[in-house]
Amino acid sequence: MEKKRLTTPLSEEDVRSLEVGDIVYLSGSILTCRDMGHLRLKELCSQGAALPKDFHGAVLFHAGPVALKDEAGDWYVDIVGPTTSIRMEAYADFVGGLGVRALIGKGGMAEDTERACAQYGYVYFQAAPGCAAKLAEGIRKVNDVNWIELGIPEAMWDLEADCFGPLVVGIDTKGNSIYRNIREKGREQINRLYPSEG
């Protein structure tokens, strides 16, 4: 297990060097993207329309921040924590095709994402749930916001990060997943403790 500091946009080389269990801190731009954001991106691509950001080397954070405006009318992030990622499982190939190099969320993802991580060269980072205030300390400013009409949680926020984390590599590009490992170990324990009767 290593501790690493990476800066966005992430390179494929950097991402493929990561292994399950590594601890990573990110600096640079991080884009929030939840259910509606993924849907809108897919719609834009299907229409051949321009995307609001360059996603090559991007990090997508499954999160809906609490964003407020200061006295000057500028946005800032008060708290930001991960939302459940499995809802975005259907977009595993789509985000890989965009050139995304990392996802951040909680709860893990499934087989389609494991396969896509290996194929396209991206990883899934587990952010600590319940630590939204602490995670927000790693956000220096709001660079931009798209689709605010979707509401603050579903808008795409471009956040400038500095030492954002800690994030744990939950799925790497080598076919490893801590979530699958936990499920398999759990099944082994159940079978050992409660053997089936022949």
Backbone as CSV, one residue per row, in Angstrom:
resi,resn,N_x,N_y,N_z,CA_x,CA_y,CA_z,C_x,C_y,C_z
1,MET,0.842,-1.189,0.000,0.000,0.000,0.000,0.879,1.242,0.000
2,GLU,0.659,2.115,-0.970,1.443,3.333,-1.091,0.570,4.560,-0.909
3,LYS,1.205,5.653,-0.506,0.541,6.951,-0.488,1.085,7.759,-1.652
4,LYS,0.182,8.300,-2.464,0.600,9.037,-3.644,-0.159,10.342,-3.740
5,ARG,0.507,11.339,-4.340,-0.137,12.606,-4.660,-0.145,12.737,-6.171
6,LEU,-1.315,12.928,-6.739,-1.460,13.054,-8.176,-2.171,14.357,-8.512
7,THR,-1.882,14.873,-9.698,-2.493,16.116,-10.166,-3.254,15.856,-11.452
8,THR,-4.456,16.389,-11.522,-5.266,16.254,-12.724,-4.828,17.285,-13.763
9,PRO,-4.994,16.967,-15.063,-5.545,15.720,-15.598,-4.592,14.553,-15.377
10,LEU,-5.167,13.390,-15.050,-4.373,12.209,-14.763,-3.929,11.545,-16.058
11,SER,-2.719,11.008,-16.039,-2.225,10.266,-17.197,-2.593,8.792,-17.047
12,GLU,-2.691,8.105,-18.159,-2.966,6.669,-18.105,-1.841,5.947,-17.381
13,GLU,-0.619,6.399,-17.575,0.527,5.774,-16.912,0.395,5.865,-15.390
14,ASP,0.033,7.057,-14.895,-0.135,7.230,-13.443,-1.220,6.301,-12.908
15,VAL,-2.326,6.237,-13.644,-3.474,5.459,-13.178,-3.162,3.963,-13.198
16,ARG,-2.498,3.497,-14.240,-2.193,2.063,-14.327,-1.132,1.628,-13.327
17,SER,-0.435,2.595,-12.733,0.550,2.251,-11.693,-0.098,2.038,-10.334
18,LEU,-1.364,2.422,-10.193,-2.046,2.308,-8.901,-2.538,0.887,-8.666
19,GLU,-2.577,0.505,-7.411,-3.067,-0.820,-7.026,-4.087,-0.690,-5.911
20,VAL,-4.978,-1.655,-5.853,-5.990,-1.691,-4.804,-5.331,-1.487,-3.439
21,GLY,-5.904,-0.590,-2.657,-5.379,-0.305,-1.323,-4.482,0.910,-1.257
22,ASP,-3.954,1.362,-2.407,-3.126,2.572,-2.398,-3.963,3.765,-1.919
23,ILE,-3.302,4.667,-1.219,-3.944,5.885,-0.724,-3.472,7.043,-1.579
24,VAL,-4.428,7.806,-2.088,-4.128,8.866,-3.048,-4.738,10.185,-2.588
25,TYR,-3.980,11.259,-2.809,-4.466,12.620,-2.611,-4.406,13.327,-3.965
26,LEU,-5.456,14.025,-4.319,-5.555,14.664,-5.624,-5.483,16.180,-5.525
27,SER,-4.836,16.778,-6.510,-4.851,18.230,-6.689,-5.254,18.515,-8.130
28,GLY,-5.810,19.703,-8.349,-6.275,20.079,-9.677,-7.785,20.006,-9.764
29,SER,-8.297,19.996,-10.982,-9.739,20.015,-11.210,-10.372,18.650,-10.959
30,ILE,-11.470,18.659,-10.213,-12.311,17.475,-9.995,-13.735,17.872,-10.371
31,LEU,-14.392,17.047,-11.180,-15.753,17.346,-11.639,-16.759,16.486,-10.899
32,THR,-17.760,17.103,-10.279,-18.831,16.307,-9.694,-19.788,15.882,-10.800
33,CYS,-20.303,14.667,-10.680,-21.232,14.170,-11.694,-22.060,13.049,-11.081
34,ARG,-23.364,13.294,-10.982,-24.280,12.311,-10.432,-25.191,11.781,-11.543
35,ASP,-26.326,11.233,-11.169,-27.236,10.584,-12.118,-27.604,11.474,-13.299
36,MET,-28.096,12.667,-13.024,-28.562,13.553,-14.090,-27.411,14.054,-14.952
37,GLY,-26.257,14.247,-14.348,-25.091,14.686,-15.104,-24.647,13.640,-16.107
38,HIS,-24.613,12.378,-15.683,-24.257,11.295,-16.604,-25.263,11.208,-17.746
39,LEU,-26.535,11.313,-17.397,-27.574,11.235,-18.423,-27.430,12.368,-19.433
40,ARG,-27.174,13.575,-18.938,-27.043,14.712,-19.854,-25.812,14.560,-20.737
41,LEU,-24.716,14.097,-20.183,-23.522,13.880,-21.003,-23.792,12.879,-22.122
42,LYS,-24.483,11.812,-21.783,-24.783,10.799,-22.796,-25.700,11.363,-23.870
43,GLU,-26.665,12.170,-23.478,-27.562,12.796,-24.446,-26.793,13.721,-25.382
44,LEU,-25.888,14.520,-24.828,-25.096,15.429,-25.651,-24.246,14.659,-26.655
45,CYS,-23.633,13.578,-26.190,-22.812,12.766,-27.094,-23.654,12.150,-28.202
46,SER,-24.840,11.673,-27.861,-25.709,11.055,-28.866,-26.169,12.071,-29.906
47,GLN,-26.226,13.347,-29.519,-26.633,14.413,-30.432,-25.450,15.011,-31.187
48,GLY,-24.243,14.572,-30.848,-23.052,15.147,-31.463,-22.775,16.559,-31.009
49,ALA,-23.333,16.933,-29.857,-23.175,18.295,-29.332,-21.876,18.426,-28.548
50,ALA,-21.439,19.665,-28.363,-20.211,19.931,-27.613,-20.421,19.634,-26.133
51,LEU,-19.394,19.085,-25.501,-19.430,18.823,-24.064,-18.885,20.036,-23.313
52,PRO,-19.326,20.243,-22.078,-18.895,21.438,-21.349,-17.456,21.397,-20.872
53,LYS,-16.868,20.212,-20.835,-15.507,20.050,-20.331,-14.746,19.062,-21.212
54,ASP,-13.420,19.102,-21.114,-12.570,18.088,-21.724,-12.392,16.983,-20.685
55,PHE,-12.848,15.787,-21.012,-12.842,14.704,-20.030,-11.601,13.820,-20.111
56,HIS,-10.675,14.127,-21.009,-9.442,13.336,-21.088,-8.598,13.588,-19.838
57,GLY,-8.384,12.541,-19.072,-7.625,12.660,-17.834,-8.436,13.159,-16.659
58,ALA,-9.760,13.275,-16.855,-10.620,13.864,-15.816,-10.897,12.899,-14.668
59,VAL,-11.308,13.492,-13.558,-11.788,12.757,-12.383,-13.247,13.139,-12.180
60,LEU,-14.133,12.143,-12.146,-15.546,12.369,-11.871,-15.852,11.952,-10.442
61,PHE,-16.405,12.859,-9.678,-16.729,12.635,-8.269,-18.235,12.448,-8.163
62,HIS,-18.668,11.277,-7.756,-20.091,11.018,-7.530,-20.485,11.727,-6.241
63,ALA,-20.877,12.975,-6.377,-21.153,13.798,-5.192,-22.098,14.929,-5.551
64,GLY,-22.853,15.350,-4.571,-23.688,16.546,-4.690,-23.282,17.495,-3.583
65,PRO,-22.414,18.456,-3.861,-21.912,19.317,-2.789,-22.982,20.244,-2.231
66,VAL,-22.754,20.689,-1.024,-23.524,21.810,-0.488,-22.746,23.054,-0.889
67,ALA,-23.252,23.740,-1.916,-22.579,24.923,-2.450,-23.382,26.174,-2.082
68,LEU,-22.687,27.181,-1.644,-23.303,28.430,-1.209,-22.619,29.597,-1.902
69,LYS,-23.223,30.773,-1.823,-22.603,31.968,-2.383,-22.128,32.882,-1.257
70,ASP,-20.951,33.474,-1.477,-20.428,34.414,-0.490,-21.015,35.806,-0.743
71,GLU,-20.547,36.782,0.017,-21.098,38.137,-0.084,-20.882,38.755,-1.460
72,ALA,-19.838,38.296,-2.156,-19.559,38.821,-3.493,-20.360,38.094,-4.571
73,GLY,-21.117,37.075,-4.161,-21.903,36.322,-5.124,-21.170,35.174,-5.780
74,ASP,-19.999,34.826,-5.247,-19.217,33.722,-5.796,-19.540,32.425,-5.059
75,TRP,-19.563,31.335,-5.803,-19.845,30.025,-5.207,-18.660,29.523,-4.394
76,TYR,-18.973,28.829,-3.309,-17.959,28.075,-2.569,-18.620,26.808,-2.044
77,VAL,-17.790,25.804,-1.766,-18.284,24.515,-1.277,-18.181,24.493,0.233
78,ASP,-19.322,24.272,0.882,-19.360,24.192,2.335,-18.996,22.777,2.787
79,ILE,-19.697,21.787,2.239,-19.358,20.381,2.489,-19.546,19.609,1.191
80,VAL,-18.803,18.506,1.067,-18.955,17.642,-0.105,-18.545,16.221,0.270
81,GLY,-19.488,15.310,0.104,-19.206,13.914,0.402,-19.665,13.029,-0.743
82,PRO,-19.191,11.805,-0.779,-19.536,10.905,-1.881,-20.971,10.410,-1.790
83,THR,-21.551,10.182,-2.956,-22.846,9.521,-3.021,-22.636,8.093,-3.515
84,THR,-23.653,7.262,-3.398,-23.550,5.853,-3.756,-23.296,5.689,-5.248
85,SER,-22.222,5.018,-5.575,-21.747,4.953,-6.958,-22.454,3.926,-7.825
86,ILE,-22.995,2.885,-7.244,-23.517,1.777,-8.044,-24.601,2.251,-9.008
87,ARG,-25.240,3.368,-8.710,-26.265,3.902,-9.618,-25.680,4.291,-10.971
88,MET,-24.380,4.562,-11.012,-23.719,4.959,-12.248,-23.049,3.777,-12.962
89,GLU,-23.316,2.566,-12.508,-22.694,1.372,-13.097,-22.981,1.254,-14.596
90,ALA,-24.168,1.666,-15.024,-24.549,1.536,-16.435,-23.678,2.387,-17.361
91,TYR,-22.925,3.345,-16.808,-22.105,4.247,-17.613,-20.631,3.836,-17.636
92,ALA,-20.323,2.600,-17.257,-18.930,2.165,-17.135,-18.150,2.363,-18.429
93,ASP,-18.695,1.906,-19.544,-18.003,2.063,-20.821,-18.060,3.509,-21.308
94,PHE,-19.157,4.162,-21.061,-19.330,5.547,-21.529,-18.247,6.459,-20.962
95,VAL,-18.022,6.415,-19.648,-17.020,7.307,-19.055,-15.616,6.918,-19.503
96,GLY,-15.392,5.611,-19.682,-14.095,5.186,-20.197,-13.840,5.733,-21.588
97,GLY,-14.870,5.715,-22.416,-14.753,6.247,-23.768,-14.515,7.740,-23.809
98,LEU,-14.977,8.456,-22.793,-14.744,9.901,-22.713,-13.296,10.236,-22.372
99,GLY,-12.572,9.258,-21.836,-11.197,9.508,-21.419,-11.034,9.780,-19.939
100,VAL,-12.114,9.555,-19.172,-12.049,9.729,-17.716,-11.017,8.759,-17.150
101,ARG,-10.212,9.230,-16.204,-9.162,8.392,-15.612,-9.471,7.939,-14.184
102,ALA,-10.470,8.552,-13.543,-10.799,8.116,-12.179,-12.222,8.514,-11.828
103,LEU,-12.855,7.660,-11.054,-14.137,7.932,-10.432,-13.916,7.975,-8.934
104,ILE,-14.666,8.819,-8.251,-14.649,8.870,-6.791,-16.080,8.669,-6.313
105,GLY,-16.260,7.837,-5.308,-17.594,7.640,-4.762,-17.540,6.832,-3.492
106,LYS,-18.676,6.194,-3.201,-18.707,5.305,-2.036,-19.498,4.054,-2.392
107,GLY,-19.194,2.990,-1.692,-19.951,1.753,-1.826,-19.478,0.818,-2.913
108,GLY,-18.575,1.292,-3.766,-18.031,0.432,-4.807,-18.915,0.341,-6.030
109,MET,-18.404,-0.376,-7.024,-19.120,-0.610,-8.262,-18.963,-2.089,-8.617
110,ALA,-19.544,-2.501,-9.730,-19.649,-3.934,-10.007,-18.796,-4.353,-11.214
111,GLU,-19.176,-5.508,-11.791,-18.341,-6.160,-12.788,-18.111,-5.324,-14.043
112,ASP,-19.122,-4.588,-14.496,-18.937,-3.763,-15.695,-17.849,-2.717,-15.475
113,THR,-17.831,-2.118,-14.296,-16.801,-1.117,-14.004,-15.438,-1.773,-13.847
114,GLU,-15.374,-2.936,-13.221,-14.096,-3.640,-13.105,-13.495,-3.884,-14.483
115,ARG,-14.314,-4.377,-15.398,-13.847,-4.659,-16.754,-13.437,-3.378,-17.469
116,ALA,-14.272,-2.327,-17.337,-13.988,-1.063,-18.017,-12.725,-0.395,-17.468
117,CYS,-12.490,-0.505,-16.185,-11.272,0.064,-15.602,-10.032,-0.538,-16.264
118,ALA,-10.045,-1.843,-16.456,-8.912,-2.512,-17.108,-8.821,-2.134,-18.581
119,GLN,-9.962,-2.090,-19.250,-9.979,-1.831,-20.692,-9.566,-0.406,-21.036
120,TYR,-10.137,0.567,-20.339,-9.923,1.974,-20.696,-8.807,2.635,-19.882
121,GLY,-8.431,2.031,-18.773,-7.389,2.618,-17.941,-7.894,3.691,-17.013
122,TYR,-8.876,3.333,-16.186,-9.290,4.248,-15.119,-9.492,3.462,-13.827
123,VAL,-9.535,4.176,-12.707,-9.662,3.548,-11.396,-10.877,4.105,-10.674
124,TYR,-11.274,3.368,-9.648,-12.350,3.824,-8.767,-11.746,4.086,-7.397
125,PHE,-11.932,5.319,-6.907,-11.465,5.706,-5.581,-12.626,5.674,-4.598
126,GLN,-12.383,5.078,-3.448,-13.326,5.127,-2.344,-13.009,6.350,-1.494
127,ALA,-13.990,7.270,-1.382,-13.873,8.395,-0.454,-14.566,7.999,0.843
128,ALA,-14.065,8.514,1.932,-14.618,8.145,3.235,-16.011,8.722,3.398
129,PRO,-17.047,7.870,3.523,-18.396,8.397,3.763,-18.491,8.973,5.170
130,GLY,-19.343,9.969,5.318,-19.519,10.581,6.637,-18.459,11.606,6.981
131,CYS,-17.595,11.927,6.012,-16.505,12.879,6.267,-16.578,14.066,5.318
132,ALA,-17.804,14.502,5.003,-18.004,15.548,3.999,-17.327,16.865,4.384
133,ALA,-17.361,17.212,5.657,-16.724,18.463,6.087,-15.212,18.372,5.937
134,LYS,-14.650,17.230,6.292,-13.204,17.030,6.159,-12.784,17.035,4.694
135,LEU,-13.550,16.354,3.837,-13.213,16.331,2.417,-13.269,17.737,1.819
136,ALA,-14.214,18.547,2.273,-14.348,19.909,1.742,-13.117,20.761,2.030
137,GLU,-12.346,20.386,3.039,-11.119,21.134,3.332,-10.120,21.043,2.189
138,GLY,-10.249,20.004,1.354,-9.350,19.850,0.220,-9.805,20.583,-1.028
139,ILE,-10.917,21.294,-0.953,-11.425,22.064,-2.096,-11.079,23.534,-1.882
140,ARG,-10.284,24.084,-2.793,-9.835,25.475,-2.652,-10.834,26.477,-3.208
141,LYS,-11.501,26.112,-4.321,-12.450,27.048,-4.919,-13.316,26.321,-5.930
142,VAL,-14.370,27.000,-6.343,-15.216,26.522,-7.440,-14.730,27.193,-8.715
143,ASN,-14.249,26.396,-9.663,-13.793,26.945,-10.943,-14.970,27.343,-11.836
144,ASP,-16.027,26.513,-11.781,-17.109,26.685,-12.738,-18.257,25.771,-12.312
145,VAL,-19.440,26.046,-12.835,-20.572,25.146,-12.634,-21.384,25.097,-13.922
146,ASN,-21.781,23.896,-14.298,-22.634,23.684,-15.454,-23.941,23.048,-15.008
147,TRP,-25.004,23.387,-15.703,-26.309,22.762,-15.507,-26.891,23.024,-14.119
148,ILE,-26.727,24.254,-13.651,-27.262,24.615,-12.338,-28.780,24.479,-12.323
149,GLU,-29.400,24.503,-13.503,-30.846,24.342,-13.581,-31.305,22.964,-13.116
150,LEU,-30.384,22.008,-13.043,-30.712,20.676,-12.530,-30.797,20.660,-11.006
151,GLY,-30.378,21.736,-10.389,-30.324,21.806,-8.933,-28.888,21.661,-8.465
152,ILE,-28.592,22.174,-7.300,-27.211,22.176,-6.801,-26.617,20.768,-6.724
153,PRO,-27.324,19.756,-6.196,-26.687,18.429,-6.117,-26.395,17.799,-7.472
154,GLU,-27.269,18.035,-8.467,-27.120,17.353,-9.758,-26.313,18.154,-10.785
155,ALA,-26.024,19.409,-10.498,-25.200,20.205,-11.404,-23.796,19.615,-11.475
156,MET,-23.075,19.957,-12.529,-21.681,19.540,-12.636,-20.801,20.680,-12.131
157,TRP,-20.143,20.432,-11.013,-19.272,21.416,-10.383,-17.822,21.109,-10.726
158,ASP,-17.114,22.119,-11.179,-15.681,22.007,-11.436,-14.975,22.574,-10.215
159,LEU,-14.419,21.686,-9.414,-13.830,22.071,-8.135,-12.308,22.022,-8.206
160,GLU,-11.672,23.046,-7.695,-10.206,23.084,-7.652,-9.748,22.483,-6.324
161,ALA,-9.058,21.345,-6.429,-8.654,20.602,-5.239,-7.176,20.818,-4.928
162,ASP,-6.856,20.678,-3.658,-5.466,20.713,-3.213,-5.324,19.692,-2.099
163,CYS,-4.631,18.611,-2.398,-4.442,17.526,-1.432,-5.792,16.986,-0.958
164,PHE,-6.658,16.699,-1.917,-7.999,16.198,-1.628,-7.933,14.710,-1.324
165,GLY,-8.433,14.330,-0.158,-8.401,12.926,0.231,-8.461,12.792,1.743
166,PRO,-8.079,11.623,2.241,-7.495,10.492,1.516,-8.536,9.708,0.722
167,LEU,-8.090,9.207,-0.425,-8.889,8.343,-1.276,-8.188,6.995,-1.360
168,VAL,-8.965,5.931,-1.300,-8.395,4.579,-1.367,-8.764,3.964,-2.713
169,VAL,-7.779,3.389,-3.389,-8.060,2.714,-4.652,-8.888,1.472,-4.357
170,GLY,-10.153,1.501,-4.784,-11.055,0.373,-4.542,-11.103,-0.602,-5.697
171,ILE,-10.934,-0.080,-6.925,-10.855,-0.915,-8.126,-9.700,-0.367,-8.951
172,ASP,-8.759,-1.246,-9.309,-7.620,-0.798,-10.108,-7.761,-1.257,-11.558
173,THR,-6.733,-1.041,-12.345,-6.784,-1.388,-13.775,-6.331,-2.818,-14.044
174,LYS,-6.029,-3.542,-12.979,-5.488,-4.901,-13.127,-6.525,-5.980,-12.819
175,GLY,-7.781,-5.568,-12.682,-8.840,-6.530,-12.409,-9.072,-6.802,-10.936
176,ASN,-8.500,-5.980,-10.070,-8.652,-6.166,-8.630,-9.721,-5.230,-8.071
177,SER,-10.504,-5.747,-7.129,-11.565,-4.968,-6.497,-11.667,-5.339,-5.030
178,ILE,-11.548,-4.352,-4.150,-11.694,-4.655,-2.727,-13.125,-5.070,-2.409
179,TYR,-14.087,-4.602,-3.193,-15.490,-4.924,-2.939,-15.762,-6.391,-3.282
180,ARG,-15.211,-6.853,-4.396,-15.353,-8.271,-4.754,-14.623,-9.146,-3.738
181,ASN,-13.447,-8.704,-3.309,-12.692,-9.473,-2.308,-13.483,-9.624,-1.016
182,ILE,-14.121,-8.552,-0.584,-14.906,-8.596,0.658,-16.093,-9.537,0.497
183,ARG,-16.775,-9.465,-0.663,-17.913,-10.366,-0.892,-17.473,-11.825,-0.876
184,GLU,-16.357,-12.105,-1.529,-15.884,-13.491,-1.594,-15.468,-13.998,-0.217
185,LYS,-14.771,-13.169,0.552,-14.377,-13.577,1.902,-15.591,-13.771,2.794
186,GLY,-16.595,-12.918,2.603,-17.833,-13.068,3.374,-18.521,-14.389,3.077
187,ARG,-18.579,-14.749,1.781,-19.199,-16.025,1.405,-18.426,-17.201,1.999
188,GLU,-17.095,-17.105,1.962,-16.267,-18.172,2.536,-16.554,-18.341,4.024
189,GLN,-16.669,-17.234,4.734,-16.952,-17.290,6.164,-18.329,-17.895,6.435
190,ILE,-19.316,-17.497,5.640,-20.661,-18.049,5.824,-20.662,-19.551,5.586
191,ASN,-19.968,-19.979,4.502,-19.904,-21.403,4.197,-19.151,-22.182,5.266
192,ARG,-18.138,-21.552,5.861,-17.374,-22.230,6.912,-18.203,-22.334,8.198
193,LEU,-18.889,-21.246,8.541,-19.669,-21.236,9.776,-20.981,-21.992,9.666
194,TYR,-21.542,-21.984,8.463,-22.851,-22.633,8.243,-22.770,-23.562,7.042
195,PRO,-22.043,-24.659,7.175,-21.889,-25.568,6.043,-23.238,-26.161,5.633
196,SER,-23.395,-26.318,4.334,-24.643,-26.912,3.846,-24.637,-28.392,4.129
197,GLU,-25.792,-28.889,4.455,-25.906,-30.306,4.782,-26.267,-31.081,3.518
198,GLY,-25.446,-32.073,3.228,-25.701,-32.902,2.031,-26.662,-33.923,2.398
